[in-house]
Short mmCIF file of C-alpha atoms and ligand atoms in Angstrom, two decimals:
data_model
loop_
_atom_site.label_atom_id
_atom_site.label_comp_id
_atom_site.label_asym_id
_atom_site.label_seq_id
_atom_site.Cartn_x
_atom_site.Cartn_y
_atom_site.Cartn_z
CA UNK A 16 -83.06 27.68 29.80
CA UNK A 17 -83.24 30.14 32.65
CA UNK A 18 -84.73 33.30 32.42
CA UNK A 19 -82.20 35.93 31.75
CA UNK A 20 -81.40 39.87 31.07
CA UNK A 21 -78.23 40.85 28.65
CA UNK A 22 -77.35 43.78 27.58
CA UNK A 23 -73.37 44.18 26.83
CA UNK A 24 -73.12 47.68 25.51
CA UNK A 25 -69.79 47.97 24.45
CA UNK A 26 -69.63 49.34 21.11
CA UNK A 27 -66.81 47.05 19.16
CA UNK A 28 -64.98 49.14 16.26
CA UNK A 29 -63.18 46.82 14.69
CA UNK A 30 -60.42 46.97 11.75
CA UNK A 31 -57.07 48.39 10.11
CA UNK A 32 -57.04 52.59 10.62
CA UNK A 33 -59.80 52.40 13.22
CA UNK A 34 -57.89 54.06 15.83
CA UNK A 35 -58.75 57.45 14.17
CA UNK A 36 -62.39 57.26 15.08
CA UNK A 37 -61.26 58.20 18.18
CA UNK A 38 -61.96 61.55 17.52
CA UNK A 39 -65.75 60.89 16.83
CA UNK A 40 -66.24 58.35 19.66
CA UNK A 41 -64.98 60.54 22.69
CA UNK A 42 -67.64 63.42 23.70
CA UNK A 43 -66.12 66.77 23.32
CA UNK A 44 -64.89 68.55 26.28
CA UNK A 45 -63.55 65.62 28.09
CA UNK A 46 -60.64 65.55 30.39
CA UNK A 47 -58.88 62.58 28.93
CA UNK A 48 -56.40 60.62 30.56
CA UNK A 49 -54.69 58.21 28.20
CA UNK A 50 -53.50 54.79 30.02
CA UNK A 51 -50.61 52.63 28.76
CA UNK A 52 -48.26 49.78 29.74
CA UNK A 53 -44.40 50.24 29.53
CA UNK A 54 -43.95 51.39 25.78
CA UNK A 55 -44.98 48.49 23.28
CA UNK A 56 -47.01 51.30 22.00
CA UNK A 57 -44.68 53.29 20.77
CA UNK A 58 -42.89 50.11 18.38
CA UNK A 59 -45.86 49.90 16.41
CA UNK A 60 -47.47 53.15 15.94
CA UNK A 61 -50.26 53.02 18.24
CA UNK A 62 -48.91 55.62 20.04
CA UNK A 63 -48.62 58.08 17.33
CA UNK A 64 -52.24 57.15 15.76
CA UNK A 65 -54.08 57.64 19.26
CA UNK A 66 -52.02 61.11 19.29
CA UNK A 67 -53.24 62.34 15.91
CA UNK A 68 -56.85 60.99 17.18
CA UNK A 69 -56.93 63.14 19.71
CA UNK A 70 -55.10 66.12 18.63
CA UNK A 71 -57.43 69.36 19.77
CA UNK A 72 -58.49 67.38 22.83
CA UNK A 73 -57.75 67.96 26.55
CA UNK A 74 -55.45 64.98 27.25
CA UNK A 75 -52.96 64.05 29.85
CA UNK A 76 -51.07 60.53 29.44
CA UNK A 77 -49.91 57.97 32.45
CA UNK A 78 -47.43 55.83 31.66
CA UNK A 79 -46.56 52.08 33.39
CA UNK A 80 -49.32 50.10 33.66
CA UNK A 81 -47.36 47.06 34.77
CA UNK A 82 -48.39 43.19 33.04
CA UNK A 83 -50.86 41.91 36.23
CA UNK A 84 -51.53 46.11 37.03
CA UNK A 85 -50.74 46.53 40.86
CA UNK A 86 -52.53 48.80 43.50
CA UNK A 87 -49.13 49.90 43.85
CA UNK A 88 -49.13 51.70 40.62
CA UNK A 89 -53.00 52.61 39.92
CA UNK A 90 -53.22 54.48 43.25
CA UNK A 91 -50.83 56.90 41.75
CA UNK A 92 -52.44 57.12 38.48
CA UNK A 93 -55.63 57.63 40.68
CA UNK A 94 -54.13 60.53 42.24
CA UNK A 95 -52.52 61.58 39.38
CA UNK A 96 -56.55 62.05 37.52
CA UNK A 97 -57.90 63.33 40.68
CA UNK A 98 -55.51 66.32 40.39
CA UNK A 99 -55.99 66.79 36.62
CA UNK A 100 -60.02 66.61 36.94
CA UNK A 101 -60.15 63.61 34.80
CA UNK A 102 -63.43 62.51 33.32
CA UNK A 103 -62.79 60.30 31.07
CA UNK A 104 -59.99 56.97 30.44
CA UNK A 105 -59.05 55.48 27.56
CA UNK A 106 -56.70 52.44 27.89
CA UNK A 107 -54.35 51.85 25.39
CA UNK A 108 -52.67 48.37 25.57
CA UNK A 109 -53.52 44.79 26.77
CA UNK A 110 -55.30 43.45 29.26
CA UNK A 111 -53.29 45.04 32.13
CA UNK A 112 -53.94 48.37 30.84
CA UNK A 113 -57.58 47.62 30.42
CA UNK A 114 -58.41 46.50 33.38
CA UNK A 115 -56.02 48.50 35.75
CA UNK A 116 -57.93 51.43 34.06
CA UNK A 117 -61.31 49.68 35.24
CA UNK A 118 -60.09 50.12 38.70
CA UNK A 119 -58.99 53.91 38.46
CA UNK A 120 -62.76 54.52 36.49
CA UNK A 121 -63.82 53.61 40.17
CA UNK A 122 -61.18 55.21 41.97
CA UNK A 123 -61.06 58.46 40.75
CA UNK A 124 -64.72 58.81 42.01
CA UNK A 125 -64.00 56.96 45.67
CA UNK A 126 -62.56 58.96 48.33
CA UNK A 127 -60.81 55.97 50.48
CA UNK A 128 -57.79 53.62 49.26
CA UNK A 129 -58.75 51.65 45.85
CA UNK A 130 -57.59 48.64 47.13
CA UNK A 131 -61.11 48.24 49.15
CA UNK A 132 -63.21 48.74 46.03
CA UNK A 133 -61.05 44.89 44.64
CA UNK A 134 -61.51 43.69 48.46
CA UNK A 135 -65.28 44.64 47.94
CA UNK A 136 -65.38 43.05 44.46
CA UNK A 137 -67.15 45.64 42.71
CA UNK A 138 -68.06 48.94 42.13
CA UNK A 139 -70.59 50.83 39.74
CA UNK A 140 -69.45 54.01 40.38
CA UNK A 141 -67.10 55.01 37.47
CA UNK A 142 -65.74 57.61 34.66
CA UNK A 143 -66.87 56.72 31.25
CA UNK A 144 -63.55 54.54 29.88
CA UNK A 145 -62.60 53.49 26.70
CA UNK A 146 -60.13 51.00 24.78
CA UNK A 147 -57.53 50.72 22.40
CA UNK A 148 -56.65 46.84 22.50
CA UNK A 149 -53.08 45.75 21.46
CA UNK A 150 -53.23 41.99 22.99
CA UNK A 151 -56.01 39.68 21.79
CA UNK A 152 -56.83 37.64 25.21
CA UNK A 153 -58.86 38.62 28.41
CA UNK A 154 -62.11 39.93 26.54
CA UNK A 155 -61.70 42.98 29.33
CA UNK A 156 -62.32 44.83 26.16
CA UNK A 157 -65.51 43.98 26.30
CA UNK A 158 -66.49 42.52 29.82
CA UNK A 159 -66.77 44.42 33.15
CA UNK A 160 -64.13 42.75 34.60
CA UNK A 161 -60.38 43.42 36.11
CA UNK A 162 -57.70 41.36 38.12
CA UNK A 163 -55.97 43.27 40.15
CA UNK A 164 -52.79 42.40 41.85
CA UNK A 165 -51.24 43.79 45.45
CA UNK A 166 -47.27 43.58 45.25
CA UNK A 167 -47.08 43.98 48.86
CA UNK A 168 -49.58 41.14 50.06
CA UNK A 169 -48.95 38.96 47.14
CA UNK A 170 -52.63 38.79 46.55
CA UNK A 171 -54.48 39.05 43.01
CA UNK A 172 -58.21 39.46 42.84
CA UNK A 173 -60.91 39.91 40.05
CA UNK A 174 -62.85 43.16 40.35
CA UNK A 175 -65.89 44.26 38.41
CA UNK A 176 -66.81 47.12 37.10
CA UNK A 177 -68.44 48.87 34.21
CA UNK A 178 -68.37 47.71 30.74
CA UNK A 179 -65.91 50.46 28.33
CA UNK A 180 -68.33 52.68 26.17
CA UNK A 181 -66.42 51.37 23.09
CA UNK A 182 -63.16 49.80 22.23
CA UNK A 183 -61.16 49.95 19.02
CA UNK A 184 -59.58 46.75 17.76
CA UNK A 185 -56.95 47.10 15.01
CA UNK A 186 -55.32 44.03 14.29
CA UNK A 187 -52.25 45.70 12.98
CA UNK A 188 -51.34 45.94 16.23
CA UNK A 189 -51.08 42.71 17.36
CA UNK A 190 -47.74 42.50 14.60
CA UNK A 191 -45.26 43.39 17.10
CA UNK A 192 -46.54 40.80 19.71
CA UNK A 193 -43.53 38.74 20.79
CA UNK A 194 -44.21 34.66 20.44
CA UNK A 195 -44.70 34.35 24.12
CA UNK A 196 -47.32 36.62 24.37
CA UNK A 197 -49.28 35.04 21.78
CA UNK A 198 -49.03 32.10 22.90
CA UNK A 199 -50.26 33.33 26.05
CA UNK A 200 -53.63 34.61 24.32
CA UNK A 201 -54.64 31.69 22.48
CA UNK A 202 -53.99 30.07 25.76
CA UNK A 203 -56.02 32.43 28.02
CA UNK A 204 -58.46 32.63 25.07
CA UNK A 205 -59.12 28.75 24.79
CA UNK A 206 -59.26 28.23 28.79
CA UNK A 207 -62.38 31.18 28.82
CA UNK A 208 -64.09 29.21 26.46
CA UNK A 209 -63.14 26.28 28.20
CA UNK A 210 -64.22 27.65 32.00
CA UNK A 211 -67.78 28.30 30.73
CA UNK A 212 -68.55 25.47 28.53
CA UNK A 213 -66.47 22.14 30.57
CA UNK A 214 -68.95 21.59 33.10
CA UNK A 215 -71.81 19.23 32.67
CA UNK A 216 -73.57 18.55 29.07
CA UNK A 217 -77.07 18.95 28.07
CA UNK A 218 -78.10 22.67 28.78
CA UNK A 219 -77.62 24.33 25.81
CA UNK A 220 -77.47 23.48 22.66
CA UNK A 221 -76.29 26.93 20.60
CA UNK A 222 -73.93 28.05 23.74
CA UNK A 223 -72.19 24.56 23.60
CA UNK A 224 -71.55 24.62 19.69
CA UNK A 225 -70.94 28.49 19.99
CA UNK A 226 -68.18 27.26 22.49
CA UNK A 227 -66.79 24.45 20.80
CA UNK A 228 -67.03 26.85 17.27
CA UNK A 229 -64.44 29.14 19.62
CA UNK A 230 -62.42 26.49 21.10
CA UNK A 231 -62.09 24.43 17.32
CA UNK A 232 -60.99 28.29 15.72
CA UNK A 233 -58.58 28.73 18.25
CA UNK A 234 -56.59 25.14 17.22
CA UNK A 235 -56.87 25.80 13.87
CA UNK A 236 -55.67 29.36 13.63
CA UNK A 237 -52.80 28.57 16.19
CA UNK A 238 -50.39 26.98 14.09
CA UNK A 239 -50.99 29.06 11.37
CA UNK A 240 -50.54 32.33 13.46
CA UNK A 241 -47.15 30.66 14.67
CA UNK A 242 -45.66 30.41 11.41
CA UNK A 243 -47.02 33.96 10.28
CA UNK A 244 -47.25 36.29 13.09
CA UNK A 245 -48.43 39.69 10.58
CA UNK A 246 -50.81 37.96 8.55
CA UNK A 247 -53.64 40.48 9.03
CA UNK A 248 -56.60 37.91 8.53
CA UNK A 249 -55.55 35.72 11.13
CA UNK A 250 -54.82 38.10 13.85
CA UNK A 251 -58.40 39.56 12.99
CA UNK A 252 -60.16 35.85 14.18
CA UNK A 253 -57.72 36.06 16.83
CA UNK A 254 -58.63 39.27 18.22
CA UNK A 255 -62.51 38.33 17.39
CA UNK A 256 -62.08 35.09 19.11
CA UNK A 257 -60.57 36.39 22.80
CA UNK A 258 -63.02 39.24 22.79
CA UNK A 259 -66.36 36.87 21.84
CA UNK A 260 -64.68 34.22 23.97
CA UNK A 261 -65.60 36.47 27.31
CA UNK A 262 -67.92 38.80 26.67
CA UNK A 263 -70.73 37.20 28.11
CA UNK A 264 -72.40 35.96 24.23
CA UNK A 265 -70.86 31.83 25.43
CA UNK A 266 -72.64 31.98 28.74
CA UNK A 267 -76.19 32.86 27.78
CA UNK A 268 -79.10 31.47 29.95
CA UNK A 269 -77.13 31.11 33.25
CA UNK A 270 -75.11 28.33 32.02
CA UNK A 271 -73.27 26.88 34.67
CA UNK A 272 -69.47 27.92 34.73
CA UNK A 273 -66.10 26.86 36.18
CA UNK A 274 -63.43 29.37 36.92
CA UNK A 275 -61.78 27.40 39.21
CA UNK A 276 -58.42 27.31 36.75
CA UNK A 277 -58.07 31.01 36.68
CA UNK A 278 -58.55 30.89 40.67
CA UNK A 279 -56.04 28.45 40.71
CA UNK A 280 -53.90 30.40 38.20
CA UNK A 281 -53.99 33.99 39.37
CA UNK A 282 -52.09 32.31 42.83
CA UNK A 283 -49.69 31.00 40.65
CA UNK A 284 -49.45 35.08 39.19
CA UNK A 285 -49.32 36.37 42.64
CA UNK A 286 -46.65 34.18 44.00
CA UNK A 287 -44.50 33.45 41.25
CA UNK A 288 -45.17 36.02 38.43
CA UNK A 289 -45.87 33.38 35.87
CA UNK A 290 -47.80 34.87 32.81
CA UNK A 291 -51.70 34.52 33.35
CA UNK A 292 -52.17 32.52 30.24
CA UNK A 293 -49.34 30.57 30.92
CA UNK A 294 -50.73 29.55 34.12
CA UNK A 295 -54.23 28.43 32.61
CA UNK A 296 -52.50 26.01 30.17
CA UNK A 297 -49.84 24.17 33.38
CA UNK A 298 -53.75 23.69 35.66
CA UNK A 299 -56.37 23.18 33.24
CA UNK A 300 -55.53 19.59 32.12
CA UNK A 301 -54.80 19.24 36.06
CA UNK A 302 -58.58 20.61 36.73
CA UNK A 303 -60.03 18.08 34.22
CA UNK A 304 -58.18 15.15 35.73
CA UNK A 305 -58.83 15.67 39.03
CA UNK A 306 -62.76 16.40 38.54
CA UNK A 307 -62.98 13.70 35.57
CA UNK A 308 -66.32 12.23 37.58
CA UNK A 309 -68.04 15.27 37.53
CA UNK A 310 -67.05 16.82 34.18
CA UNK A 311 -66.59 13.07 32.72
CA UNK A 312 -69.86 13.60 30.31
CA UNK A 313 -68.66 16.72 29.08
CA UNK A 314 -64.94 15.95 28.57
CA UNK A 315 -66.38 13.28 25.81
CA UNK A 316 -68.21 15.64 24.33
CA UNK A 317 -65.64 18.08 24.05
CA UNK A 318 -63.27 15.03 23.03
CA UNK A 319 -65.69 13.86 20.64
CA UNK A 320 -66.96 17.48 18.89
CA UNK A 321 -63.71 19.37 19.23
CA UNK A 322 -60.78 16.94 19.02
CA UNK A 323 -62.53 13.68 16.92
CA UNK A 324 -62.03 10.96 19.53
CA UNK A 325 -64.70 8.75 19.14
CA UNK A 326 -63.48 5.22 20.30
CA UNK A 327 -62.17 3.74 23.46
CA UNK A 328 -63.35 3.42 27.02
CA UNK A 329 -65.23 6.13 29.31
CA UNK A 330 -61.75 5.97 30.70
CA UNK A 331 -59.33 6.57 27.68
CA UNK A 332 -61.56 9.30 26.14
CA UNK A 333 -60.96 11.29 28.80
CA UNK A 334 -57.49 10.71 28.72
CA UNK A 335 -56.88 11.21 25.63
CA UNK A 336 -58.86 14.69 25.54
CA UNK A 337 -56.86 15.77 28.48
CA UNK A 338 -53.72 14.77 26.27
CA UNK A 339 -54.47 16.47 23.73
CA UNK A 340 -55.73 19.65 25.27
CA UNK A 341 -52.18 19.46 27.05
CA UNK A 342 -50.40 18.46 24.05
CA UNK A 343 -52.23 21.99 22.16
CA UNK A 344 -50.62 24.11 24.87
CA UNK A 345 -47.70 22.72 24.44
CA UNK A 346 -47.67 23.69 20.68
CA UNK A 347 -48.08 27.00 21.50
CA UNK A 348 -44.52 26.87 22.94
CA UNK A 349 -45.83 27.11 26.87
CA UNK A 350 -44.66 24.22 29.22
CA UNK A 351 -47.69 22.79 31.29
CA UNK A 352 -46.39 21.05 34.33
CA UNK A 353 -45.12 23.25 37.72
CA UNK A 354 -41.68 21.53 38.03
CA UNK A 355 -40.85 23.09 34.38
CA UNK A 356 -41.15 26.46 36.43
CA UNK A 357 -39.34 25.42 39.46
CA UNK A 358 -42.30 25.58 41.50
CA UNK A 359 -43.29 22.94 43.85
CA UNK A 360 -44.30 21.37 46.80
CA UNK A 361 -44.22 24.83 48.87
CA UNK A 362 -45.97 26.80 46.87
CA UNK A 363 -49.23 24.07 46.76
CA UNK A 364 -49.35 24.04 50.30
CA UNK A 365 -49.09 27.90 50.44
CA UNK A 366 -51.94 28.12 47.76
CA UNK A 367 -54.16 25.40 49.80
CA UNK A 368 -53.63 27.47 52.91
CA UNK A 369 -55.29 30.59 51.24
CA UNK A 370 -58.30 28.59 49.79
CA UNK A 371 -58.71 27.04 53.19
CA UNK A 372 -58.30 30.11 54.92
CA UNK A 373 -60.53 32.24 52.34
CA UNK A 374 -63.26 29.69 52.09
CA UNK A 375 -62.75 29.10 49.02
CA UNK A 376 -65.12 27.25 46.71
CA UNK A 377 -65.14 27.34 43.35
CA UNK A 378 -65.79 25.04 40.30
CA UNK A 379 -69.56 24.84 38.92
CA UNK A 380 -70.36 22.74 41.94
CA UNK A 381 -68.18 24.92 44.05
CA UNK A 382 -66.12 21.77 45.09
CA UNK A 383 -62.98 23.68 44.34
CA UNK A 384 -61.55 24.43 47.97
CA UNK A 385 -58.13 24.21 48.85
CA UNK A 386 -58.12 20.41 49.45
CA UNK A 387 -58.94 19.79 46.00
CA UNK A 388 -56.73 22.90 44.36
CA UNK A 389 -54.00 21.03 45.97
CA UNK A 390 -54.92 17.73 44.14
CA UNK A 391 -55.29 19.70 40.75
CA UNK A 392 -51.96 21.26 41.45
CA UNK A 393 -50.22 18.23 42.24
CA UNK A 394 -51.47 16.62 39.46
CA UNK A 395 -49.18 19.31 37.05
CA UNK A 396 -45.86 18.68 39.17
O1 NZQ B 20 -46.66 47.11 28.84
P1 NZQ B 20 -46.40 47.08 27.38
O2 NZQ B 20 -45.13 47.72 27.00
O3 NZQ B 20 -47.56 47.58 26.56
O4 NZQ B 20 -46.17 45.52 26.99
C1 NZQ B 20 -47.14 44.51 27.16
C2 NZQ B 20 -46.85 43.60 28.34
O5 NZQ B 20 -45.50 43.56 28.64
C3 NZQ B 20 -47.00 43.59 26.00
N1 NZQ B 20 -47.82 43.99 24.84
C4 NZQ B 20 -49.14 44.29 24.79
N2 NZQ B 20 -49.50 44.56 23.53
C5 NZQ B 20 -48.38 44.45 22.76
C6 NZQ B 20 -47.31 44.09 23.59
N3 NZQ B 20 -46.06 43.91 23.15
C7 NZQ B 20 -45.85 44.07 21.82
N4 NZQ B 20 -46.85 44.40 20.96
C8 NZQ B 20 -48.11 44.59 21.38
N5 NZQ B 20 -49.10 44.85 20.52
O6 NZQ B 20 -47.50 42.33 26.46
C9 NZQ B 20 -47.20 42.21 27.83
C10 NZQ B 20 -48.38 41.59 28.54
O7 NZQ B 20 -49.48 42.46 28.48
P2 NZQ B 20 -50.74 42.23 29.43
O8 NZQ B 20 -51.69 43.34 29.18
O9 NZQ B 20 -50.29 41.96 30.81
O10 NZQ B 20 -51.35 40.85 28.86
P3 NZQ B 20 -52.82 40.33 28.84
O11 NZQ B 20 -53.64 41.05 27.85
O12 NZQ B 20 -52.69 38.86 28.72
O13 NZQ B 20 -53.42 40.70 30.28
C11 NZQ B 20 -53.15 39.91 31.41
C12 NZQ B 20 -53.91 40.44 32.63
O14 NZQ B 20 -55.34 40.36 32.40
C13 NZQ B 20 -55.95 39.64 33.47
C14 NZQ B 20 -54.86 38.71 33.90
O15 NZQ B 20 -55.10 38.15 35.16
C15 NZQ B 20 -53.64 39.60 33.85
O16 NZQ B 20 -53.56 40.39 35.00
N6 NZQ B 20 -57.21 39.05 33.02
C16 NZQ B 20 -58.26 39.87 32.84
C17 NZQ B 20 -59.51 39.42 32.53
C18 NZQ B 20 -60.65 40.32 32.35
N7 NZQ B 20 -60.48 41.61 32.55
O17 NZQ B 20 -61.75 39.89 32.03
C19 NZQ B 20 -59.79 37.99 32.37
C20 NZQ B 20 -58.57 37.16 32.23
O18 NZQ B 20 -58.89 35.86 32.63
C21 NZQ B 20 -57.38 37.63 32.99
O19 NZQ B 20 -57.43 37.14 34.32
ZN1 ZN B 21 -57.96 34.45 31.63
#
């Protein structure tokens, strides 16, 4: 195991009602500006529970946080907190929310255009921000990260940040997700796992069975969660399972880690506008295909622990985990080849051009560059 410092801070409050300790979480005297998306808040009485919260506090709300936020939109909820004095966020929503927040934590303290601070990568330099989840997928919750997105380039990039001081997860309020949605959070959920545990076996023990404990919770709540969308237990190890699944506890020890999928996949976001989860479940089987050498070892032992296969050849046990692993997505209603979504030969090349001409290189052995991302997208036409 490699030597290693963690420290995740974020304080999780977790339950039915909890959106009322609000009031004791955020400091007093504050200048609070409330984040949300475009109004899913209001259908299920988050809205009006983060208003009682905060009744007697300074507050001022910004509305349309777009699904994939955009520079377009945070730079004039940036502006909007520099005016107002703003000194601390709280993000009520999903993902998007969340993380387009992350970026105007930074802004609101940078004096140039926010859109260097996601061409940098990262920036330290933030107002205290805090969450009210509503979508049980990215972990941004509890992780540092954001993906930002640039309608005018086309471009979407991962930013870091700081971690929120605390985030409130009711599950009540995942009732009035819509199928699609949830299907896109197991999805996004699973691949997380997935990215930081499908690489080679043999280095850890506890953050392998920690990962395949995720990955085995996530298949067996799924079809149960389909067939009763507002049972409050479920939802819970839902909501559990996307925030453990990325904040940081699976990756212990410097494990080595993937990613290239969600590379692959936010290109698919930027050019097409596919959902992010959706796009994890068309590449991933295409990423285990193409790299079967490499991850080969691992793909049995995922096959083996997570799905039972336990006989054939080196061969057929790794086709049959990438079957099934495209056969679960499938079962959550998502389709998982390109041609499904009209996209084809055009957009590979375009998406092999920008590897190529970023330098790209991802993957644990950072074999991922556009020559092979075309090869993994292929592979899903
Ligand atoms: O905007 P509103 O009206 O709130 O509607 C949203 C949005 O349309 C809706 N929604 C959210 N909660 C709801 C609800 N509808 C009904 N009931 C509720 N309780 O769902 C739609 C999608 O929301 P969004 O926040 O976009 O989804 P998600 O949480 O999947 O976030 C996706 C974004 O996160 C990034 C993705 O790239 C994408 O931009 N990611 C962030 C990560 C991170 N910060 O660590 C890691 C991930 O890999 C991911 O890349
Ligand atoms: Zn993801």
């Amino acid at each position: 195991m490699n030597n290693f410092i963690f420290q995740n801070p974020v304080k999780l409050i977790m339950g039915k009602g909890m959106i009322s300790e609000l009031a004791n979480e955020i400091p007093a005297g504050k200048r609070i500006m409330v984040t949300f998306g475009g109004g899913s808040v209001k259908k299920n009485n988050v809205y009006n529970q983060v208003k009682k919260a905060l009744e007697g506090f300074h507050t001022v709300e910004f509305w349309g946080i777009e699904a994939n936020p955009t520079i377009e939109t945070l730079r004039k909820a940036i502006a909007l907190g520099k005016e107002e004095k703003i000194d601390f966020l709280l993000a009520v929503g999903g993902g998007s929310v969340i993380d387009g927040t992350k970026l105007i934590s930074a802004g609101l303290l940078y004096e140039g255009d926010a859109w260097d601070l996601v061409l940098a990568g990262n920036e330290t330099n933030t107002v205290p921000l805090a969450t009210v989840l509503t979508l049980p997928a990215t972990g941004s919750e509890m992780n540092a990260g954001a993906v930002i997105s640039n309608t005018a380039t086309k471009e979407k990039f991962s930013f870091f940040s700081n971690y929120p001081l605390f985030s409130i997860l009711d599950p009540e309020t995942t009732f009035t997700l819509p199928g699609n949605q949830i299907a896109n959070g197991l999805a996004d959920t699973f691949v997380h796992v997935m990215e930081q545990y499908l690489t080679v076996p043999g280095v850890s023990r506890l953050m392998d069975r920690w990962a395949e404990g995720i990955l085995q919770t996530v298949i067996e709540i799924a079809p149960l969660i389909q067939k009763d969308k507002h049972n409050y237990d479920l939802m819970a190890e839902f909501m559990l399972s996307a925030t453990m699944g990325l904040n940081g506890f699976v990756a212990l020890g410097g494990i080595p880690q993937d990613w290239a999928t969600h590379m692959i996949g936010h290109e698919l976001t930027a050019l097409h506008g596919l959902s992010h989860g959706h796009t994890l479940a068309i590449i991933l089987p295409g990423t285990m295909n193409i790299l079967r050498e490499s991850k080969g070892d691992k793909i049995i032992q995922y096959g083996e622990r997570v799905w039972g296969i336990t006989g054939g050849t080196r061969d057929e046990r790794i086709n049959q985990a990438i079957t099934k692993t495209d056969q679960f997505f499938r079962s959550l209603g998502l389709t998982t080849r390109l041609s499904k979504e009209n996209i084809g030969t055009d957009t590979i090349n375009e998406i092999e051009r920008r590897f190529n001409e970023r330098g790209a290189a991802f993957g644990e052995n950072q074999t991922v560059n556009g020559k092979i991302a075309k090869k993994i997208l292929s592979d899903r036409l």
